[in-house]
Short mmCIF file of C-alpha atoms in Angstrom, two decimals:
data_model
loop_
_atom_site.label_atom_id
_atom_site.label_comp_id
_atom_site.label_asym_id
_atom_site.label_seq_id
_atom_site.Cartn_x
_atom_site.Cartn_y
_atom_site.Cartn_z
CA MET A 4 -14.95 6.73 -9.66
CA GLY A 5 -11.38 5.80 -8.74
CA ILE A 6 -8.92 3.66 -10.71
CA GLY A 7 -9.81 3.75 -14.36
CA ILE A 8 -13.41 4.93 -14.14
CA SER A 9 -13.16 8.72 -14.37
CA LEU A 10 -10.11 9.74 -16.36
CA SER A 11 -9.66 12.25 -19.17
CA SER A 12 -12.42 11.06 -21.51
CA LEU A 13 -15.25 11.32 -18.98
CA ALA A 14 -13.90 14.41 -17.25
CA ALA A 15 -13.56 16.34 -20.53
CA ALA A 16 -17.04 15.30 -21.67
CA VAL A 17 -18.60 16.56 -18.42
CA THR A 18 -16.73 19.86 -18.64
CA ASN A 19 -17.78 20.30 -22.26
CA GLU A 20 -21.42 20.12 -21.16
CA GLY A 21 -20.96 22.89 -18.61
CA GLY A 22 -20.16 20.75 -15.59
CA LEU A 23 -16.88 20.38 -13.76
CA GLY A 24 -15.18 17.21 -14.91
CA VAL A 25 -13.13 15.35 -12.31
CA ILE A 26 -10.26 12.90 -12.84
CA SER A 27 -9.46 10.33 -10.18
CA ALA A 28 -5.86 10.36 -8.97
CA ALA A 29 -6.18 6.82 -7.58
CA GLN A 30 -3.50 4.72 -9.30
CA PRO A 31 -3.98 6.40 -12.72
CA GLY A 32 -0.98 4.58 -14.16
CA PHE A 33 -2.35 1.07 -13.69
CA MET A 34 -2.35 0.47 -17.45
CA GLU A 35 1.23 1.70 -17.96
CA GLU A 36 3.70 -0.98 -19.04
CA ASP A 37 6.07 -0.29 -16.16
CA PHE A 38 3.39 0.13 -13.49
CA TYR A 39 4.40 -2.98 -11.52
CA THR A 40 8.12 -2.14 -11.56
CA ASN A 41 7.98 1.67 -11.40
CA THR A 42 4.64 2.42 -9.77
CA ASN A 43 5.10 6.00 -8.61
CA GLU A 44 6.62 7.25 -11.86
CA ALA A 45 3.96 5.44 -13.90
CA ASN A 46 1.22 7.06 -11.83
CA MET A 47 2.64 10.57 -12.17
CA ARG A 48 3.21 10.11 -15.89
CA ALA A 49 -0.34 8.88 -16.45
CA LEU A 50 -1.88 11.59 -14.27
CA THR A 51 -0.01 14.26 -16.20
CA TYR A 52 -1.18 12.74 -19.47
CA HIS A 53 -4.84 12.62 -18.43
CA ILE A 54 -4.86 16.16 -17.04
CA LYS A 55 -3.31 17.58 -20.20
CA ARG A 56 -5.56 15.48 -22.44
CA ALA A 57 -8.69 16.55 -20.56
CA LYS A 58 -7.68 20.19 -20.85
CA GLU A 59 -7.13 19.74 -24.59
CA LEU A 60 -10.39 17.87 -25.18
CA SER A 61 -12.31 20.55 -23.25
CA ASN A 62 -10.53 23.46 -24.96
CA GLY A 63 -8.99 24.63 -21.72
CA GLY A 64 -12.08 24.00 -19.62
CA VAL A 65 -12.01 23.61 -15.85
CA ILE A 66 -10.75 20.19 -14.73
CA GLY A 67 -10.67 18.94 -11.14
CA ILE A 68 -8.74 16.08 -9.55
CA ASN A 69 -10.02 13.83 -6.77
CA LEU A 70 -7.16 12.93 -4.45
CA MET A 71 -7.40 10.60 -1.45
CA VAL A 72 -5.83 11.78 1.80
CA ALA A 73 -5.12 8.11 2.46
CA SER A 74 -2.61 8.07 -0.42
CA LYS A 75 0.96 7.57 0.80
CA GLN A 76 2.33 9.77 -1.98
CA TYR A 77 -0.14 12.57 -1.23
CA ASP A 78 2.41 15.41 -1.45
CA MET A 79 3.85 13.98 -4.68
CA TYR A 80 0.40 13.83 -6.24
CA VAL A 81 -0.39 17.43 -5.26
CA ASP A 82 2.84 18.61 -6.87
CA CYS A 83 2.11 16.63 -10.05
CA ILE A 84 -1.47 17.94 -10.23
CA ILE A 85 -0.32 21.54 -9.94
CA LYS A 86 2.49 21.21 -12.48
CA SER A 87 0.18 19.44 -14.95
CA GLY A 88 -2.26 22.35 -15.05
CA ALA A 89 -5.36 21.10 -13.24
CA ASP A 90 -7.66 23.76 -11.79
CA LEU A 91 -8.97 22.18 -8.60
CA ILE A 92 -8.04 19.51 -6.04
CA ILE A 93 -10.97 17.78 -4.34
CA SER A 94 -9.66 15.76 -1.41
CA GLY A 95 -11.29 13.24 0.92
CA ALA A 96 -10.92 9.65 2.22
CA GLY A 97 -9.59 11.26 5.36
CA LEU A 98 -9.40 14.90 6.42
CA PRO A 99 -7.12 17.01 4.17
CA LEU A 100 -5.84 19.00 7.13
CA ASP A 101 -2.54 20.01 5.50
CA LEU A 102 -3.51 20.29 1.85
CA PRO A 103 -2.72 24.05 1.80
CA LYS A 104 0.86 23.29 2.84
CA TYR A 105 1.44 21.04 -0.17
CA ALA A 106 -0.25 23.51 -2.55
CA ALA A 107 1.55 26.59 -1.19
CA GLY A 108 2.77 28.99 -3.85
CA SER A 109 0.25 27.88 -6.48
CA ASP A 110 -3.09 29.33 -7.50
CA ILE A 111 -4.86 25.96 -7.70
CA LYS A 112 -8.28 25.84 -6.02
CA LEU A 113 -8.67 23.58 -2.98
CA CYS A 114 -11.81 21.69 -1.98
CA PRO A 115 -12.08 19.40 1.05
CA ILE A 116 -14.68 16.63 1.24
CA VAL A 117 -16.61 16.42 4.51
CA SER A 118 -19.52 14.39 5.82
CA SER A 119 -20.25 16.28 9.03
CA ALA A 120 -20.32 19.77 10.50
CA LYS A 121 -17.62 18.70 12.94
CA ALA A 122 -15.25 17.80 10.11
CA ALA A 123 -16.02 21.05 8.27
CA ASN A 124 -15.32 23.13 11.36
CA VAL A 125 -12.06 21.31 12.06
CA ILE A 126 -10.78 21.83 8.52
CA LEU A 127 -11.77 25.48 8.17
CA THR A 128 -10.41 26.35 11.61
CA ARG A 129 -7.10 24.61 10.97
CA TRP A 130 -6.64 26.01 7.49
CA MET A 131 -7.16 29.57 8.70
CA LYS A 132 -5.10 29.22 11.87
CA LYS A 133 -2.15 27.42 10.32
CA TYR A 134 -2.19 28.45 6.67
CA LYS A 135 -4.30 31.64 6.51
CA ARG A 136 -6.36 29.94 3.82
CA LEU A 137 -9.99 28.95 3.36
CA PRO A 138 -11.35 26.36 0.91
CA ASP A 139 -12.43 27.57 -2.51
CA MET A 140 -15.27 25.06 -2.40
CA ILE A 141 -16.55 22.33 -0.06
CA VAL A 142 -18.04 18.99 -1.08
CA ILE A 143 -20.40 17.31 1.36
CA GLU A 144 -20.48 13.55 0.79
CA GLY A 145 -23.68 11.93 2.00
CA PRO A 146 -24.35 8.35 3.12
CA LYS A 147 -25.75 7.23 -0.26
CA ALA A 148 -22.49 7.86 -2.11
CA GLY A 149 -20.35 5.18 -3.70
CA GLY A 150 -16.80 4.21 -2.85
CA HIS A 151 -15.31 5.20 0.48
CA LEU A 152 -17.67 6.88 2.93
CA GLY A 153 -16.99 9.26 5.80
CA PHE A 154 -19.39 7.51 8.16
CA LYS A 155 -19.12 4.69 10.65
CA PRO A 156 -20.89 1.48 9.58
CA ALA A 157 -23.47 1.88 12.37
CA GLU A 158 -24.24 5.42 11.21
CA LEU A 159 -24.95 4.20 7.69
CA GLU A 160 -27.65 1.90 9.10
CA THR A 161 -29.49 4.61 10.99
CA ILE A 162 -28.98 7.96 9.27
CA THR A 163 -32.03 9.17 7.33
CA PRO A 164 -32.36 11.73 4.51
CA ALA A 165 -33.90 14.13 7.03
CA ASP A 166 -30.88 13.64 9.32
CA MET A 167 -28.55 14.46 6.44
CA ASP A 168 -30.54 17.58 5.55
CA ILE A 169 -30.10 18.80 9.12
CA GLU A 170 -26.36 18.10 8.95
CA ILE A 171 -26.14 19.98 5.65
CA GLY A 172 -27.76 22.97 7.35
CA LYS A 173 -25.15 22.87 10.12
CA ILE A 174 -22.31 22.74 7.57
CA LEU A 175 -23.80 25.70 5.71
CA GLU A 176 -23.95 27.65 8.98
CA ILE A 177 -20.23 27.01 9.50
CA ARG A 178 -19.52 28.05 5.92
CA ASP A 179 -21.54 31.24 6.37
CA ARG A 180 -19.69 32.13 9.57
CA PHE A 181 -16.27 31.79 7.97
CA SER A 182 -17.40 33.46 4.74
CA LYS A 183 -18.68 36.50 6.61
CA GLN A 184 -15.70 36.74 8.94
CA TYR A 185 -13.11 36.54 6.17
CA ASP A 186 -15.15 37.97 3.27
CA LYS A 187 -14.77 34.92 1.02
CA THR A 188 -17.37 33.13 -1.08
CA ILE A 189 -17.23 29.37 -0.51
CA PRO A 190 -19.64 27.31 -2.66
CA VAL A 191 -20.88 24.11 -1.01
CA ILE A 192 -21.68 21.09 -3.17
CA PHE A 193 -23.50 17.89 -2.19
CA GLY A 194 -22.84 14.39 -3.50
CA GLY A 195 -24.30 11.01 -2.71
CA GLY A 196 -27.56 9.69 -4.11
CA VAL A 197 -28.10 12.62 -6.49
CA PHE A 198 -29.67 11.06 -9.58
CA ASP A 199 -32.29 13.30 -11.24
CA ARG A 200 -33.56 16.86 -11.41
CA ALA A 201 -35.75 16.39 -8.34
CA ASP A 202 -32.66 15.49 -6.32
CA ILE A 203 -30.84 18.55 -7.65
CA ASP A 204 -33.76 20.85 -6.85
CA HIS A 205 -33.94 19.45 -3.32
CA CYS A 206 -30.26 20.21 -2.78
CA LEU A 207 -30.64 23.74 -4.08
CA SER A 208 -33.67 24.28 -1.83
CA LEU A 209 -31.45 23.56 1.17
CA GLY A 210 -29.14 26.42 0.21
CA LEU A 211 -26.48 24.32 -1.48
CA ASP A 212 -24.73 25.73 -4.53
CA GLY A 213 -24.58 22.60 -6.65
CA VAL A 214 -24.32 18.83 -6.74
CA GLN A 215 -21.77 16.14 -7.44
CA MET A 216 -22.87 13.13 -9.50
CA ALA A 217 -20.84 10.00 -10.14
CA THR A 218 -22.87 6.79 -10.45
CA ARG A 219 -25.10 8.37 -13.07
CA PHE A 220 -22.15 8.92 -15.42
CA VAL A 221 -20.58 5.44 -15.31
CA ALA A 222 -22.86 3.86 -17.92
CA THR A 223 -21.97 6.44 -20.56
CA GLU A 224 -20.06 6.02 -23.79
CA GLU A 225 -17.47 8.51 -22.56
CA CYS A 226 -16.74 6.77 -19.23
CA ASP A 227 -13.21 5.36 -19.13
CA ALA A 228 -14.22 2.02 -17.57
CA SER A 229 -14.49 -1.24 -19.49
CA PRO A 230 -17.81 -2.21 -21.14
CA ALA A 231 -18.17 -5.05 -18.63
CA PHE A 232 -17.91 -2.61 -15.71
CA LYS A 233 -20.64 -0.43 -17.21
CA GLN A 234 -22.81 -3.48 -17.85
CA ALA A 235 -22.54 -4.43 -14.17
CA TYR A 236 -24.25 -1.14 -13.35
CA ILE A 237 -27.00 -1.83 -15.87
CA ASN A 238 -27.51 -5.35 -14.50
CA ALA A 239 -27.66 -4.21 -10.86
CA LYS A 240 -30.97 -4.65 -9.10
CA ALA A 241 -32.42 -3.03 -5.98
CA GLY A 242 -30.48 -4.20 -2.96
CA ASP A 243 -27.34 -5.13 -4.91
CA ALA A 244 -25.40 -2.15 -3.54
CA LYS A 245 -24.02 -3.01 -0.12
CA ILE A 246 -21.58 -1.69 2.44
CA VAL A 247 -18.19 -3.41 2.39
CA LYS A 248 -15.10 -3.16 4.58
CA SER A 249 -12.21 -1.45 2.82
CA PRO A 250 -8.50 -1.83 3.64
CA VAL A 251 -8.45 1.98 3.81
CA GLY A 252 -10.19 1.61 7.16
CA MET A 253 -13.47 3.09 6.04
CA PRO A 254 -16.73 1.50 4.93
CA GLY A 255 -17.41 1.60 1.20
CA ARG A 256 -20.38 0.91 -1.05
CA ALA A 257 -20.04 -1.60 -3.88
CA ILE A 258 -22.06 -4.07 -5.93
CA ASN A 259 -22.50 -7.37 -4.10
CA ASN A 260 -20.70 -9.61 -6.58
CA VAL A 261 -18.64 -12.81 -6.39
CA PHE A 262 -15.56 -10.90 -5.23
CA VAL A 263 -17.40 -9.26 -2.32
CA GLN A 264 -19.01 -12.55 -1.30
CA ASN A 265 -15.68 -14.39 -1.39
CA THR A 266 -13.83 -11.79 0.65
CA GLU A 267 -16.58 -11.66 3.27
CA SER A 268 -16.53 -15.45 3.64
CA GLY A 269 -12.75 -15.51 3.98
CA ASN A 270 -12.22 -17.05 0.54
CA GLY A 271 -10.91 -13.94 -1.16
CA PRO A 272 -7.63 -13.71 -3.07
CA LYS A 273 -4.47 -13.66 -1.00
CA VAL A 274 -2.34 -10.51 -0.99
CA THR A 275 0.83 -11.46 -2.85
CA ARG A 276 2.32 -8.02 -3.40
CA CYS A 277 1.96 -4.50 -2.04
CA PHE A 278 1.81 -1.33 -4.11
CA ASN A 279 2.62 0.75 -1.02
CA CYS A 280 -0.19 3.09 -1.98
CA LEU A 281 -2.27 3.61 1.17
CA ASN A 282 -1.65 4.69 4.73
CA HIS A 283 -2.92 2.32 7.43
CA CYS A 284 -2.95 -0.66 5.05
CA ASP A 285 -0.84 -3.63 6.15
CA PRO A 286 -0.49 -6.37 3.49
CA ARG A 287 -0.01 -8.92 6.29
CA THR A 288 -3.47 -8.29 7.74
CA THR A 289 -5.58 -6.64 5.03
CA PRO A 290 -8.43 -8.87 3.77
CA TYR A 291 -7.57 -8.05 0.16
CA CYS A 292 -5.57 -5.63 -1.99
CA ILE A 293 -8.01 -2.89 -2.87
CA SER A 294 -5.83 -1.56 -5.68
CA LEU A 295 -5.73 -4.94 -7.44
CA ALA A 296 -9.46 -5.43 -6.85
CA LEU A 297 -10.22 -2.06 -8.46
CA PHE A 298 -7.76 -2.71 -11.33
CA ASN A 299 -9.58 -5.94 -12.13
CA ALA A 300 -13.00 -4.30 -12.03
CA ALA A 301 -11.98 -1.41 -14.26
CA LYS A 302 -10.54 -3.87 -16.80
CA GLY A 303 -13.69 -6.01 -16.77
CA ASP A 304 -12.55 -8.96 -14.61
CA LEU A 305 -15.59 -8.53 -12.38
CA ASP A 306 -15.46 -11.82 -10.47
CA ASN A 307 -12.08 -10.72 -9.15
CA GLY A 308 -12.94 -7.06 -8.88
CA LEU A 309 -14.51 -4.56 -6.50
CA ILE A 310 -17.23 -2.55 -8.24
CA PHE A 311 -17.76 0.65 -6.28
CA CYS A 312 -21.16 2.29 -6.83
CA GLY A 313 -23.70 4.66 -5.31
CA GLU A 314 -26.90 3.52 -3.65
CA ASN A 315 -28.95 4.34 -6.76
CA VAL A 316 -27.01 2.03 -9.08
CA ASP A 317 -30.17 -0.02 -9.73
CA LYS A 318 -31.68 3.02 -11.47
CA ILE A 319 -29.12 2.72 -14.29
CA VAL A 320 -30.84 0.86 -17.14
CA LYS A 321 -28.87 1.59 -20.32
CA ILE A 322 -25.73 2.99 -21.87
CA THR A 323 -26.20 6.66 -22.66
CA THR A 324 -24.00 9.71 -23.25
CA VAL A 325 -22.89 12.58 -21.06
CA HIS A 326 -24.72 14.99 -23.37
CA GLU A 327 -27.99 13.06 -23.04
CA ILE A 328 -27.76 13.11 -19.24
CA PHE A 329 -27.22 16.87 -19.19
CA GLU A 330 -30.07 17.37 -21.64
CA GLU A 331 -32.39 15.33 -19.41
CA LEU A 332 -31.42 17.26 -16.29
CA ILE A 333 -31.84 20.61 -18.01
CA LYS A 334 -35.22 19.72 -19.56
CA GLU A 335 -36.56 18.72 -16.16
CA GLN A 336 -35.77 22.16 -14.77
#
């Protein structure tokens, strides 16, 4: 949902329906006039605007921010998020081992994203030992999610839904141990391949407290992406979602379009400038600029853009509204 897909319009609409709307902090200022000459300031200005706008549109409702650990300006983003009045930071694309340090002194809620019991144990142990703090919520991201994934490419080829259910159980056991020891309630949410009420009910049956849904909300009137981006979801067929190599150093899932095919064949666009946005990304060796690729996609230049999506993108068949999706999910209960 990063870079222009989930901003204030979509986040506020989700919150207004009783969900928890989330704004992406990935290059939110990409449409600002001075973005290319004053990138950091443009991003902070735009993020502040979208947080305040989402809070206004939702009448003060709860608004979360998704922040990548891989961001070079991670501490700057955390400070901006807190000062702008967001309620929750959800952080992944790496382990947010020191997030409590950057949020110290504030009452903002903190939520790490994990994909394994090992990662959950590492984060909870470190947070308690070093910062005397536990997460206020945990998001488990499964292998069917869109965008960057916390799995090795080989794992994505072999892991089954049953395997993931077992891993979820192990993460819940770790949560329960820390919750009991420190007398703190820590909701655990699952995201990745959650599409309908049956998926939600399955998650709840495992002992999870809720779900995270992203792909389902892209083809809505309220989504902040361009009409062409939404149409790409509608046009997607079974098998169109594939695993791609990201400059972030993680595998990602995206629609197999002209851009993906060109980059994989070595005919992708050359990197002509660097936004200095990601750790472990060298413009001299990276196969493409992921920021520019996501800018293009969000604006509707799909042949030159990376279209992140979840595995179930082929199930999207029409433009709908956030309200209609919530109504469908509630009626199926």
